Each structure stands twice: as structure tokens, then as C-alpha cells.
mmCIF file of C-alpha atoms in Angstrom:
data_model
loop_
_atom_site.group_PDB
_atom_site.id
_atom_site.type_symbol
_atom_site.label_atom_id
_atom_site.label_comp_id
_atom_site.label_asym_id
_atom_site.label_seq_id
_atom_site.Cartn_x
_atom_site.Cartn_y
_atom_site.Cartn_z
ATOM 1 C CA UNK A 191 32.690 24.265 -22.700
ATOM 2 C CA UNK A 192 29.364 26.000 -23.196
ATOM 3 C CA UNK A 193 28.292 28.383 -20.399
ATOM 4 C CA UNK A 194 25.955 27.163 -17.651
ATOM 5 C CA UNK A 195 22.357 28.391 -17.864
ATOM 6 C CA UNK A 196 20.768 27.165 -14.615
ATOM 7 C CA UNK A 197 21.805 26.114 -11.152
ATOM 8 C CA UNK A 198 20.469 24.014 -8.312
ATOM 9 C CA UNK A 199 20.774 25.831 -4.988
ATOM 10 C CA UNK A 200 20.311 23.973 -1.691
ATOM 11 C CA UNK A 201 18.779 25.648 1.346
ATOM 12 C CA UNK A 202 22.164 25.590 3.098
ATOM 13 C CA UNK A 203 23.694 27.682 0.291
ATOM 14 C CA UNK A 204 25.525 24.963 -1.624
ATOM 15 C CA UNK A 205 24.972 25.245 -5.356
ATOM 16 C CA UNK A 206 25.436 23.105 -8.462
ATOM 17 C CA UNK A 207 25.639 24.822 -11.855
ATOM 18 C CA UNK A 208 24.274 23.048 -14.916
ATOM 19 C CA UNK A 209 22.225 23.304 -18.082
ATOM 20 C CA UNK A 210 18.516 23.948 -17.920
ATOM 21 C CA UNK A 211 16.096 22.036 -20.098
ATOM 22 C CA UNK A 212 12.306 21.651 -20.191
ATOM 23 C CA UNK A 213 10.235 24.457 -18.615
ATOM 24 C CA UNK A 214 11.964 27.795 -17.959
ATOM 25 C CA UNK A 215 10.443 28.345 -14.506
ATOM 26 C CA UNK A 216 11.726 28.444 -10.941
ATOM 27 C CA UNK A 217 10.604 25.684 -8.620
ATOM 28 C CA UNK A 218 11.238 25.037 -4.920
ATOM 29 C CA UNK A 219 10.867 21.535 -3.551
ATOM 30 C CA UNK A 220 12.225 18.816 -1.297
ATOM 31 C CA UNK A 221 15.257 17.223 -2.919
ATOM 32 C CA UNK A 222 15.158 13.400 -3.089
ATOM 33 C CA UNK A 223 17.162 10.810 -5.000
ATOM 34 C CA UNK A 224 15.977 7.732 -6.882
ATOM 35 C CA UNK A 225 18.281 4.790 -7.603
ATOM 36 C CA UNK A 226 16.262 3.178 -10.429
ATOM 37 C CA UNK A 227 18.160 2.413 -13.630
ATOM 38 C CA UNK A 228 15.010 2.666 -15.784
ATOM 39 C CA UNK A 229 11.485 3.946 -15.311
ATOM 40 C CA UNK A 230 11.979 7.708 -15.326
ATOM 41 C CA UNK A 231 8.568 8.142 -17.009
ATOM 42 C CA UNK A 232 6.817 6.172 -14.274
ATOM 43 C CA UNK A 233 8.742 8.159 -11.664
ATOM 44 C CA UNK A 234 7.896 11.603 -13.046
ATOM 45 C CA UNK A 235 4.221 10.607 -13.364
ATOM 46 C CA UNK A 236 3.989 9.031 -9.881
ATOM 47 C CA UNK A 237 1.818 11.324 -7.690
ATOM 48 C CA UNK A 238 3.830 10.257 -4.617
ATOM 49 C CA UNK A 239 6.560 12.619 -5.852
ATOM 50 C CA UNK A 240 4.300 15.693 -5.845
ATOM 51 C CA UNK A 241 6.351 18.911 -5.487
ATOM 52 C CA UNK A 242 9.620 16.999 -4.997
ATOM 53 C CA UNK A 243 12.746 17.647 -7.082
ATOM 54 C CA UNK A 244 14.026 14.223 -8.118
ATOM 55 C CA UNK A 245 17.704 13.452 -8.496
ATOM 56 C CA UNK A 246 18.202 10.470 -10.811
ATOM 57 C CA UNK A 247 21.324 8.564 -9.768
ATOM 58 C CA UNK A 248 21.547 6.634 -13.049
ATOM 59 C CA UNK A 249 23.719 8.873 -15.264
ATOM 60 C CA UNK A 250 21.813 8.745 -18.580
ATOM 61 C CA UNK A 251 18.154 9.773 -18.594
ATOM 62 C CA UNK A 252 15.782 10.282 -21.547
ATOM 63 C CA UNK A 253 17.399 7.719 -23.854
ATOM 64 C CA UNK A 254 14.168 5.814 -24.594
ATOM 65 C CA UNK A 255 11.838 8.805 -24.618
ATOM 66 C CA UNK A 256 8.276 8.967 -23.305
ATOM 67 C CA UNK A 257 5.489 6.561 -24.314
ATOM 68 C CA UNK A 258 1.796 7.432 -24.017
ATOM 69 C CA UNK A 259 0.829 4.008 -22.621
ATOM 70 C CA UNK A 260 3.315 4.092 -19.749
ATOM 71 C CA UNK A 261 2.047 7.006 -17.658
ATOM 72 C CA UNK A 262 1.076 6.394 -14.020
ATOM 73 C CA UNK A 263 -1.191 9.456 -13.897
ATOM 74 C CA UNK A 264 -2.564 11.971 -16.405
ATOM 75 C CA UNK A 265 -0.824 15.039 -15.024
ATOM 76 C CA UNK A 266 2.718 14.739 -13.593
ATOM 77 C CA UNK A 267 3.127 16.801 -10.421
ATOM 78 C CA UNK A 268 6.839 16.577 -9.574
ATOM 79 C CA UNK A 269 8.633 19.811 -8.712
ATOM 80 C CA UNK A 270 11.635 19.236 -10.972
ATOM 81 C CA UNK A 271 14.264 16.772 -12.192
ATOM 82 C CA UNK A 272 18.052 16.681 -11.835
ATOM 83 C CA UNK A 273 20.135 14.456 -14.126
ATOM 84 C CA UNK A 274 23.760 13.912 -15.066
ATOM 85 C CA UNK A 275 23.042 13.669 -18.799
ATOM 86 C CA UNK A 276 19.795 14.279 -20.698
ATOM 87 C CA UNK A 277 19.406 12.410 -23.994
ATOM 88 C CA UNK A 278 17.115 14.386 -26.291
ATOM 89 C CA UNK A 279 17.368 11.947 -29.220
ATOM 90 C CA UNK A 280 15.654 8.771 -27.960
ATOM 91 C CA UNK A 281 16.108 5.393 -29.618
ATOM 92 C CA UNK A 282 12.841 3.507 -29.070
ATOM 93 C CA UNK A 283 10.172 2.549 -31.599
ATOM 94 C CA UNK A 284 7.431 3.140 -28.976
ATOM 95 C CA UNK A 285 8.348 6.675 -27.967
ATOM 96 C CA UNK A 286 5.956 9.529 -28.774
ATOM 97 C CA UNK A 287 7.741 12.484 -27.110
ATOM 98 C CA UNK A 288 11.055 13.310 -25.554
ATOM 99 C CA UNK A 289 11.524 13.728 -21.824
ATOM 100 C CA UNK A 290 12.239 17.430 -22.366
ATOM 101 C CA UNK A 291 8.999 17.956 -24.314
ATOM 102 C CA UNK A 292 6.955 16.164 -21.653
ATOM 103 C CA UNK A 293 8.416 18.132 -18.750
ATOM 104 C CA UNK A 294 7.966 21.392 -20.675
ATOM 105 C CA UNK A 295 4.305 20.613 -21.399
ATOM 106 C CA UNK A 296 3.681 20.096 -17.695
ATOM 107 C CA UNK A 297 5.574 23.226 -16.599
ATOM 108 C CA UNK A 298 8.316 21.236 -14.853
ATOM 109 C CA UNK A 299 11.927 22.516 -14.852
ATOM 110 C CA UNK A 300 14.953 20.251 -15.149
ATOM 111 C CA UNK A 301 18.706 20.617 -15.021
ATOM 112 C CA UNK A 302 21.510 18.460 -16.442
ATOM 113 C CA UNK A 303 25.283 18.445 -16.094
ATOM 114 C CA UNK A 304 25.075 17.973 -12.312
ATOM 115 C CA UNK A 305 27.423 15.674 -10.394
ATOM 116 C CA UNK A 306 24.589 13.494 -9.137
ATOM 117 C CA UNK A 307 26.994 11.246 -7.194
ATOM 118 C CA UNK A 308 28.134 14.119 -5.002
ATOM 119 C CA UNK A 309 24.576 15.381 -4.638
ATOM 120 C CA UNK A 310 23.337 11.930 -3.596
ATOM 121 C CA UNK A 311 26.017 11.706 -0.904
ATOM 122 C CA UNK A 312 24.750 15.004 0.506
ATOM 123 C CA UNK A 313 21.148 13.806 0.474
ATOM 124 C CA UNK A 314 21.999 10.522 2.205
ATOM 125 C CA UNK A 315 23.018 12.500 5.286
ATOM 126 C CA UNK A 316 20.404 15.295 5.050
ATOM 127 C CA UNK A 317 16.897 15.323 6.499
ATOM 128 C CA UNK A 318 14.300 16.717 4.122
ATOM 129 C CA UNK A 319 16.624 19.278 2.522
ATOM 130 C CA UNK A 320 14.964 21.652 0.044
ATOM 131 C CA UNK A 321 16.350 23.278 -3.083
ATOM 132 C CA UNK A 322 15.499 25.552 -5.998
ATOM 133 C CA UNK A 323 16.168 25.291 -9.726
ATOM 134 C CA UNK A 324 16.901 28.858 -10.783
ATOM 135 C CA UNK A 325 18.744 30.959 -13.367
ATOM 136 C CA UNK A 326 22.536 30.866 -13.223
ATOM 137 C CA UNK A 327 22.560 34.643 -12.587
ATOM 138 C CA UNK A 328 20.497 34.432 -9.387
ATOM 139 C CA UNK A 329 22.648 35.364 -6.368
ATOM 140 C CA UNK A 330 23.002 32.525 -3.878
ATOM 141 C CA UNK A 331 21.557 34.528 -0.977
ATOM 142 C CA UNK A 332 18.514 35.463 -3.092
ATOM 143 C CA UNK A 333 17.956 31.810 -4.023
ATOM 144 C CA UNK A 334 18.124 30.764 -0.361
ATOM 145 C CA UNK A 335 15.638 33.505 0.558
ATOM 146 C CA UNK A 336 13.259 32.201 -2.090
ATOM 147 C CA UNK A 337 13.505 28.684 -0.667
ATOM 148 C CA UNK A 338 12.803 29.906 2.866
ATOM 149 C CA UNK A 339 9.854 31.999 1.692
ATOM 150 C CA UNK A 340 7.995 28.961 0.318
ATOM 151 C CA UNK A 341 6.121 27.042 3.059
ATOM 152 C CA UNK A 342 6.447 23.285 3.185
ATOM 153 C CA UNK A 343 3.369 21.699 1.576
ATOM 154 C CA UNK A 344 0.821 19.809 3.674
ATOM 155 C CA UNK A 345 -1.920 17.391 2.601
ATOM 156 C CA UNK A 346 -0.640 16.954 -0.928
ATOM 157 C CA UNK A 347 -3.032 14.004 -1.139
ATOM 158 C CA UNK A 348 -5.968 16.393 -1.567
ATOM 159 C CA UNK A 349 -4.232 17.917 -4.595
ATOM 160 C CA UNK A 350 -3.252 14.771 -6.474
ATOM 161 C CA UNK A 351 -6.295 12.604 -5.697
ATOM 162 C CA UNK A 352 -9.080 12.364 -8.256
ATOM 163 C CA UNK A 353 -11.907 14.851 -7.734
ATOM 164 C CA UNK A 354 -14.722 12.545 -8.880
ATOM 165 C CA UNK A 355 -15.099 8.791 -8.852
ATOM 166 C CA UNK A 356 -14.250 6.877 -12.011
ATOM 167 C CA UNK A 357 -14.496 3.270 -13.156
ATOM 168 C CA UNK A 358 -12.115 0.745 -14.717
ATOM 169 C CA UNK A 359 -13.920 -2.347 -15.943
ATOM 170 C CA UNK A 360 -12.658 -5.639 -17.325
ATOM 171 C CA UNK A 361 -14.240 -8.472 -19.302
ATOM 172 C CA UNK A 362 -15.428 -11.496 -17.337
ATOM 173 C CA UNK A 363 -14.965 -9.828 -13.981
ATOM 174 C CA UNK A 364 -15.331 -11.772 -10.722
ATOM 175 C CA UNK A 365 -14.938 -9.097 -8.040
ATOM 176 C CA UNK A 366 -15.787 -5.451 -7.364
ATOM 177 C CA UNK A 367 -13.043 -3.387 -5.741
ATOM 178 C CA UNK A 368 -13.189 0.172 -4.414
ATOM 179 C CA UNK A 369 -9.812 1.947 -4.592
ATOM 180 C CA UNK A 370 -9.254 4.986 -2.364
ATOM 181 C CA UNK A 371 -7.138 7.340 -4.469
ATOM 182 C CA UNK A 372 -4.528 9.053 -2.290
ATOM 183 C CA UNK A 373 -2.327 9.674 -5.331
ATOM 184 C CA UNK A 374 -2.709 6.298 -7.002
ATOM 185 C CA UNK A 375 -0.547 4.879 -9.762
ATOM 186 C CA UNK A 376 -2.519 3.548 -12.723
ATOM 187 C CA UNK A 377 -0.681 0.231 -12.615
ATOM 188 C CA UNK A 378 -2.551 -0.690 -9.435
ATOM 189 C CA UNK A 379 -5.801 -0.470 -11.396
ATOM 190 C CA UNK A 380 -4.278 -2.378 -14.320
ATOM 191 C CA UNK A 381 -3.217 -5.217 -11.995
ATOM 192 C CA UNK A 382 -6.642 -5.423 -10.374
ATOM 193 C CA UNK A 383 -8.274 -5.511 -13.815
ATOM 194 C CA UNK A 384 -5.922 -8.304 -14.905
ATOM 195 C CA UNK A 385 -7.004 -10.258 -11.809
ATOM 196 C CA UNK A 386 -10.663 -10.111 -12.854
ATOM 197 C CA UNK A 387 -11.694 -7.072 -10.817
ATOM 198 C CA UNK A 388 -13.890 -4.155 -11.779
ATOM 199 C CA UNK A 389 -12.494 -1.111 -9.983
ATOM 200 C CA UNK A 390 -14.303 1.967 -8.695
ATOM 201 C CA UNK A 391 -11.770 4.682 -7.915
ATOM 202 C CA UNK A 392 -12.955 7.232 -5.341
ATOM 203 C CA UNK A 393 -11.426 10.468 -3.961
ATOM 204 C CA UNK A 394 -9.306 10.378 -0.815
ATOM 205 C CA UNK A 395 -12.023 11.900 1.413
ATOM 206 C CA UNK A 396 -14.785 9.444 0.490
ATOM 207 C CA UNK A 397 -16.477 8.214 3.668
ATOM 208 C CA UNK A 398 -16.741 4.599 4.806
ATOM 209 C CA UNK A 399 -20.516 4.783 4.425
ATOM 210 C CA UNK A 400 -20.184 5.861 0.800
ATOM 211 C CA UNK A 401 -17.660 3.100 0.094
ATOM 212 C CA UNK A 402 -19.858 0.413 1.659
ATOM 213 C CA UNK A 403 -22.801 1.648 -0.413
ATOM 214 C CA UNK A 404 -20.984 0.254 -3.477
ATOM 215 C CA UNK A 405 -21.124 -3.190 -1.825
ATOM 216 C CA UNK A 406 -17.456 -3.901 -2.655
ATOM 217 C CA UNK A 407 -15.749 -7.261 -2.307
ATOM 218 C CA UNK A 408 -12.586 -5.470 -1.177
ATOM 219 C CA UNK A 409 -10.978 -2.065 -0.700
ATOM 220 C CA UNK A 410 -7.540 -0.905 -1.862
ATOM 221 C CA UNK A 411 -5.850 2.078 -0.156
ATOM 222 C CA UNK A 412 -3.319 3.519 -2.576
ATOM 223 C CA UNK A 413 0.061 5.164 -2.434
ATOM 224 C CA UNK A 414 0.377 8.943 -2.232
ATOM 225 C CA UNK A 415 2.605 11.871 -1.241
ATOM 226 C CA UNK A 416 3.551 13.316 2.127
ATOM 227 C CA UNK A 417 2.957 12.229 5.692
ATOM 228 C CA UNK A 418 0.015 9.922 6.518
ATOM 229 C CA UNK A 419 -0.735 12.139 9.509
ATOM 230 C CA UNK A 420 -1.813 14.871 7.060
ATOM 231 C CA UNK A 421 -4.928 12.866 6.145
ATOM 232 C CA UNK A 422 -6.717 11.779 9.347
ATOM 233 C CA UNK A 423 -9.922 11.519 7.304
ATOM 234 C CA UNK A 424 -8.586 8.426 5.521
ATOM 235 C CA UNK A 425 -7.468 6.915 8.834
ATOM 236 C CA UNK A 426 -10.999 7.360 10.179
ATOM 237 C CA UNK A 427 -12.445 5.729 7.056
ATOM 238 C CA UNK A 428 -10.173 2.702 7.495
ATOM 239 C CA UNK A 429 -11.201 2.396 11.156
ATOM 240 C CA UNK A 430 -14.855 2.185 10.119
ATOM 241 C CA UNK A 431 -14.108 -0.389 7.396
ATOM 242 C CA UNK A 432 -12.121 -2.706 9.679
ATOM 243 C CA UNK A 433 -13.647 -6.173 9.817
ATOM 244 C CA UNK A 434 -16.376 -5.296 7.313
ATOM 245 C CA UNK A 435 -14.460 -5.753 4.066
ATOM 246 C CA UNK A 436 -10.987 -7.069 3.103
ATOM 247 C CA UNK A 437 -8.410 -4.292 2.643
ATOM 248 C CA UNK A 438 -5.060 -3.981 0.905
ATOM 249 C CA UNK A 439 -2.806 -0.971 1.595
ATOM 250 C CA UNK A 440 0.180 -0.013 -0.549
ATOM 251 C CA UNK A 441 2.919 2.486 0.443
ATOM 252 C CA UNK A 442 1.010 5.434 1.983
ATOM 253 C CA UNK A 443 -1.954 3.055 2.287
ATOM 254 C CA UNK A 444 0.230 0.767 4.414
ATOM 255 C CA UNK A 445 1.058 3.644 6.764
ATOM 256 C CA UNK A 446 -2.583 4.721 6.974
ATOM 257 C CA UNK A 447 -3.647 1.198 7.929
ATOM 258 C CA UNK A 448 -0.958 1.168 10.636
ATOM 259 C CA UNK A 449 -2.289 4.441 12.067
ATOM 260 C CA UNK A 450 -5.855 3.134 11.977
ATOM 261 C CA UNK A 451 -4.799 0.176 14.154
ATOM 262 C CA UNK A 452 -2.916 2.333 16.656
ATOM 263 C CA UNK A 453 0.671 2.036 15.413
ATOM 264 C CA UNK A 454 2.932 5.069 14.977
ATOM 265 C CA UNK A 455 4.758 6.555 11.992
ATOM 266 C CA UNK A 456 8.227 8.116 11.921
ATOM 267 C CA UNK A 457 10.299 9.913 9.305
ATOM 268 C CA UNK A 458 13.305 7.995 7.961
ATOM 269 C CA UNK A 459 16.524 9.297 6.489
ATOM 270 C CA UNK A 460 17.317 8.740 3.762
ATOM 271 C CA UNK A 461 13.950 7.770 2.327
ATOM 272 C CA UNK A 462 13.557 4.618 0.237
ATOM 273 C CA UNK A 463 13.242 5.541 -3.432
ATOM 274 C CA UNK A 464 14.263 3.154 -6.174
ATOM 275 C CA UNK A 465 13.823 -0.321 -7.604
ATOM 276 C CA UNK A 466 16.433 -2.332 -5.736
ATOM 277 C CA UNK A 467 15.467 -2.649 -2.050
ATOM 278 C CA UNK A 468 15.767 -6.164 -0.571
ATOM 279 C CA UNK A 469 12.802 -7.159 1.596
ATOM 280 C CA UNK A 470 12.418 -10.402 3.559
ATOM 281 C CA UNK A 471 9.042 -12.133 3.755
ATOM 282 C CA UNK A 472 9.097 -13.517 7.291
ATOM 283 C CA UNK A 473 6.716 -16.453 6.769
ATOM 284 C CA UNK A 474 8.628 -18.026 3.867
ATOM 285 C CA UNK A 475 12.087 -16.557 4.435
ATOM 286 C CA UNK A 476 12.192 -15.462 0.797
ATOM 287 C CA UNK A 477 14.096 -12.279 -0.063
ATOM 288 C CA UNK A 478 12.316 -10.050 -2.563
ATOM 289 C CA UNK A 479 13.706 -7.195 -4.655
ATOM 290 C CA UNK A 480 11.235 -4.318 -4.399
ATOM 291 C CA UNK A 481 10.485 -0.869 -5.789
ATOM 292 C CA UNK A 482 9.897 1.798 -3.145
ATOM 293 C CA UNK A 483 9.091 5.480 -2.767
ATOM 294 C CA UNK A 484 8.564 6.844 0.737
ATOM 295 C CA UNK A 485 10.116 9.005 3.448
ATOM 296 C CA UNK A 486 8.113 7.622 6.384
ATOM 297 C CA UNK A 487 7.914 4.187 7.996
ATOM 298 C CA UNK A 488 5.946 2.313 10.644
ATOM 299 C CA UNK A 489 7.593 2.288 14.074
ATOM 300 C CA UNK A 490 8.191 -1.434 14.797
ATOM 301 C CA UNK A 491 7.811 -1.141 18.577
ATOM 302 C CA UNK A 492 4.400 0.489 18.207
ATOM 303 C CA UNK A 493 3.070 -2.518 16.270
ATOM 304 C CA UNK A 494 3.402 -4.787 19.326
ATOM 305 C CA UNK A 495 0.411 -3.202 21.071
ATOM 306 C CA UNK A 496 -1.914 -3.593 18.066
ATOM 307 C CA UNK A 497 -3.762 -6.508 16.406
ATOM 308 C CA UNK A 498 -1.286 -6.243 13.533
ATOM 309 C CA UNK A 499 1.657 -8.532 12.898
ATOM 310 C CA UNK A 500 4.745 -7.760 10.842
ATOM 311 C CA UNK A 501 5.005 -9.808 7.629
ATOM 312 C CA UNK A 502 7.974 -8.192 5.831
ATOM 313 C CA UNK A 503 11.118 -6.318 6.891
ATOM 314 C CA UNK A 504 13.672 -4.277 4.945
ATOM 315 C CA UNK A 505 17.087 -5.961 5.006
ATOM 316 C CA UNK A 506 18.949 -2.649 4.655
ATOM 317 C CA UNK A 507 17.604 -0.932 7.778
ATOM 318 C CA UNK A 508 15.099 -3.391 9.339
ATOM 319 C CA UNK A 509 12.136 -1.053 8.799
ATOM 320 C CA UNK A 510 8.638 -2.563 8.692
ATOM 321 C CA UNK A 511 7.720 -3.433 5.103
ATOM 322 C CA UNK A 512 4.511 -5.426 5.585
ATOM 323 C CA UNK A 513 1.639 -5.877 8.048
ATOM 324 C CA UNK A 514 -1.447 -8.021 8.350
ATOM 325 C CA UNK A 515 -4.483 -8.557 10.540
ATOM 326 C CA UNK A 516 -5.805 -12.024 9.746
ATOM 327 C CA UNK A 517 -9.055 -11.662 11.686
ATOM 328 C CA UNK A 518 -10.004 -8.500 9.760
ATOM 329 C CA UNK A 519 -8.599 -9.788 6.419
ATOM 330 C CA UNK A 520 -6.244 -6.819 6.075
ATOM 331 C CA UNK A 521 -2.791 -6.784 4.479
ATOM 332 C CA UNK A 522 -0.443 -3.914 3.665
ATOM 333 C CA UNK A 523 3.044 -3.420 2.244
ATOM 334 C CA UNK A 524 5.388 -0.437 2.203
ATOM 335 C CA UNK A 525 6.814 -1.307 -1.201
ATOM 336 C CA UNK A 526 5.086 -1.333 -4.607
ATOM 337 C CA UNK A 527 3.930 -4.791 -5.780
ATOM 338 C CA UNK A 528 2.532 -3.156 -8.944
ATOM 339 C CA UNK A 529 5.925 -1.587 -9.725
ATOM 340 C CA UNK A 530 6.339 -0.545 -13.324
ATOM 341 C CA UNK A 531 8.631 -1.188 -15.111
ATOM 342 C CA UNK A 532 9.784 -3.542 -12.349
ATOM 343 C CA UNK A 533 10.915 -5.552 -10.478
ATOM 344 C CA UNK A 534 8.093 -8.101 -10.496
ATOM 345 C CA UNK A 535 9.056 -10.180 -7.426
ATOM 346 C CA UNK A 536 6.053 -9.062 -5.358
ATOM 347 C CA UNK A 537 3.201 -9.133 -7.877
ATOM 348 C CA UNK A 538 1.910 -12.240 -6.054
ATOM 349 C CA UNK A 539 0.469 -9.975 -3.342
ATOM 350 C CA UNK A 540 -2.429 -9.129 -5.633
ATOM 351 C CA UNK A 541 -3.217 -12.867 -5.706
ATOM 352 C CA UNK A 542 -3.106 -12.886 -1.901
ATOM 353 C CA UNK A 543 -5.534 -9.968 -1.770
ATOM 354 C CA UNK A 544 -7.886 -11.662 -4.247
ATOM 355 C CA UNK A 545 -7.819 -14.853 -2.175
ATOM 356 C CA UNK A 546 -9.179 -12.915 0.828
ATOM 357 C CA UNK A 547 -12.261 -11.628 -1.026
#
């Protein structure tokens, strides 16, 4: 067996030796696991994972390479990737680069040869545990010191949001939408375009007055990293937009809408990350398979004292997965209806949003 070159060290001192690939740098980050069987390119390019080290539970990663058209943002911002087996010889006529080449280009370290089943069991019972990908020769106590010396990031939204507004237009458009970019996935824009919407994407700290100056038919509040309480500016913007324009919040946007209406947010353990979470739509009774990526959720008891009503619940832990305020024409969901590469059960929510405009 060839000698190990890297290791993953947890903040409690447990370590997992393996084989480094991609960028030869050290990175500290919160360790999270994702249960998706496919979609590693969309995951690594999802800004909601900023600074996090992602453990892929599916054992073979990299087998279909990376395709230019499938990115969810221009510049991936994950902290690192942990896999059981990395395939560096993809079989896919669409692929343009390997996973290793892409991570290396973006200065992201990765490690393979890890028992991801054991690691996932640890993470299921841990609360926000951090880790470091480091050289195999680094003493454990030194690695732990390095983890403790790095402060936990706050307001990652300001880092991954666009810095200037940009436009995404479509032929024969019917509506104008302003999208508040808190770390938005491109597929949200693609879905709005496919529904006949021109989209103006604005930075996270754009004021309500500036948004209304575009005279939009509706406003989308996107997904993004971290706690919603790190960005009170967006909460204030939503408060000022209430009742003036229809709004649709997704993931972090869902939590921000809840805060704007007076509900509370709490951390959950483990977080929901993957493409196989069953969610019940209360009005129809239908059960939907959803893609999710979050470590916070709306406190259900706090919703009772607000104008909001719960529309969806998670069947695994009964967390709030959807909210609406009919009088203000506001809807929000914790999961990702634009999920790429799937599942597609909840894409109908874009139709619901369009019907409110």
C-alpha cells in the first residue's frame, strides 16, 4: 500500500490519514456531510458551502468529470473536499476538466482514502465540528492548535455575493424580477429565465428603495452561507418590501423572511445536506423528495405569533420547510426547488411564484 500523504484532523484530536489531491494547501473549516449520489460539481460551486469542508458520503466521486455549463457560481468557495475514492479518469463526453484540476485551480485541497462512513457517523452526533486538511507529518497537537487559532467566519454572505448588479435576460419576457444575491446558485436565474422573466441580480446589501426603483414585478431572496442573523441588513430590506411586491425566499432566503416577520431561527444537528429529504406539502398532502443544504431552521413555535403560516414540513425531523403570507404575496421554502442535477419534484414552486406576480 502506498504511503499516506495527507490527513484530516478534527478539532477533538481524532485524525483520518489519506491521500491528498488537488491544491497542496492547508485549510480549516466546518466539517459537513452531503448524501447526494451525483452533483458534486454543483455542490463544490454552491456558495452556501463557503469555507466548509464537504464529506461526500457516496463512495466514488469525480467519475464524470467537470463540465463548464454546470457550474452554480464562477468561483467555488468551499474549504475542502473529503472522498472515499477520487476518479481522475472521467468517462463523460461533456467533461472539460477533472475534479482534481478544478479544485487545484481554485486553491481547494482534497483528500481521498477516508472511511467516509465512520466520519459521517461522527458528524451526525457533532455540533459544528471543525477540521483541517494538513500534511501527514503534522503532529496532531499542532493541527488542533491551528484549528483553534482560526476564528469562525461571520457574514460569509458579504464575501460570496456579487459586488455589482448584473442582468440575465430572456427572449419574449413577461416579468421583471430582482434577485437579492446572498450566495445565489445560477440555476435560480436559469429557472426564472425559463419562466419568461428578465432578472436583475443585486448585491446582498442593496436597499429596499434601490430595489423598488427597478419597478420589479417580484423579488427573489436567494440561498447563501452561514446564519441569517449575520445579515440583519437583508432582514430590514425584506421588512420594507413586505406588501409592496411579491417575494420568494429559498433556503437562507426562507430564514431571512421568517426573521423579517418576527419568527426565530435555531441551529439544527445534523444539518440537512443532500438530495433525498422527504418533505410534506400540507395543503395537498403530497410528499416531495427535495435537495437541501442548511444548518439552521425556523423555530415552529415562533411562527404562531406571526402572519406566516407553515406550508411544508420535513418528515425526518418535523422542521419547518415552507412558509407563506397570502396577504403580502410571500412564499418561502427551506429546500431548493431549482436543485441541479435534481430531484425535480418541487420545480412547480417557480410557477406558484409567477402566478403571484
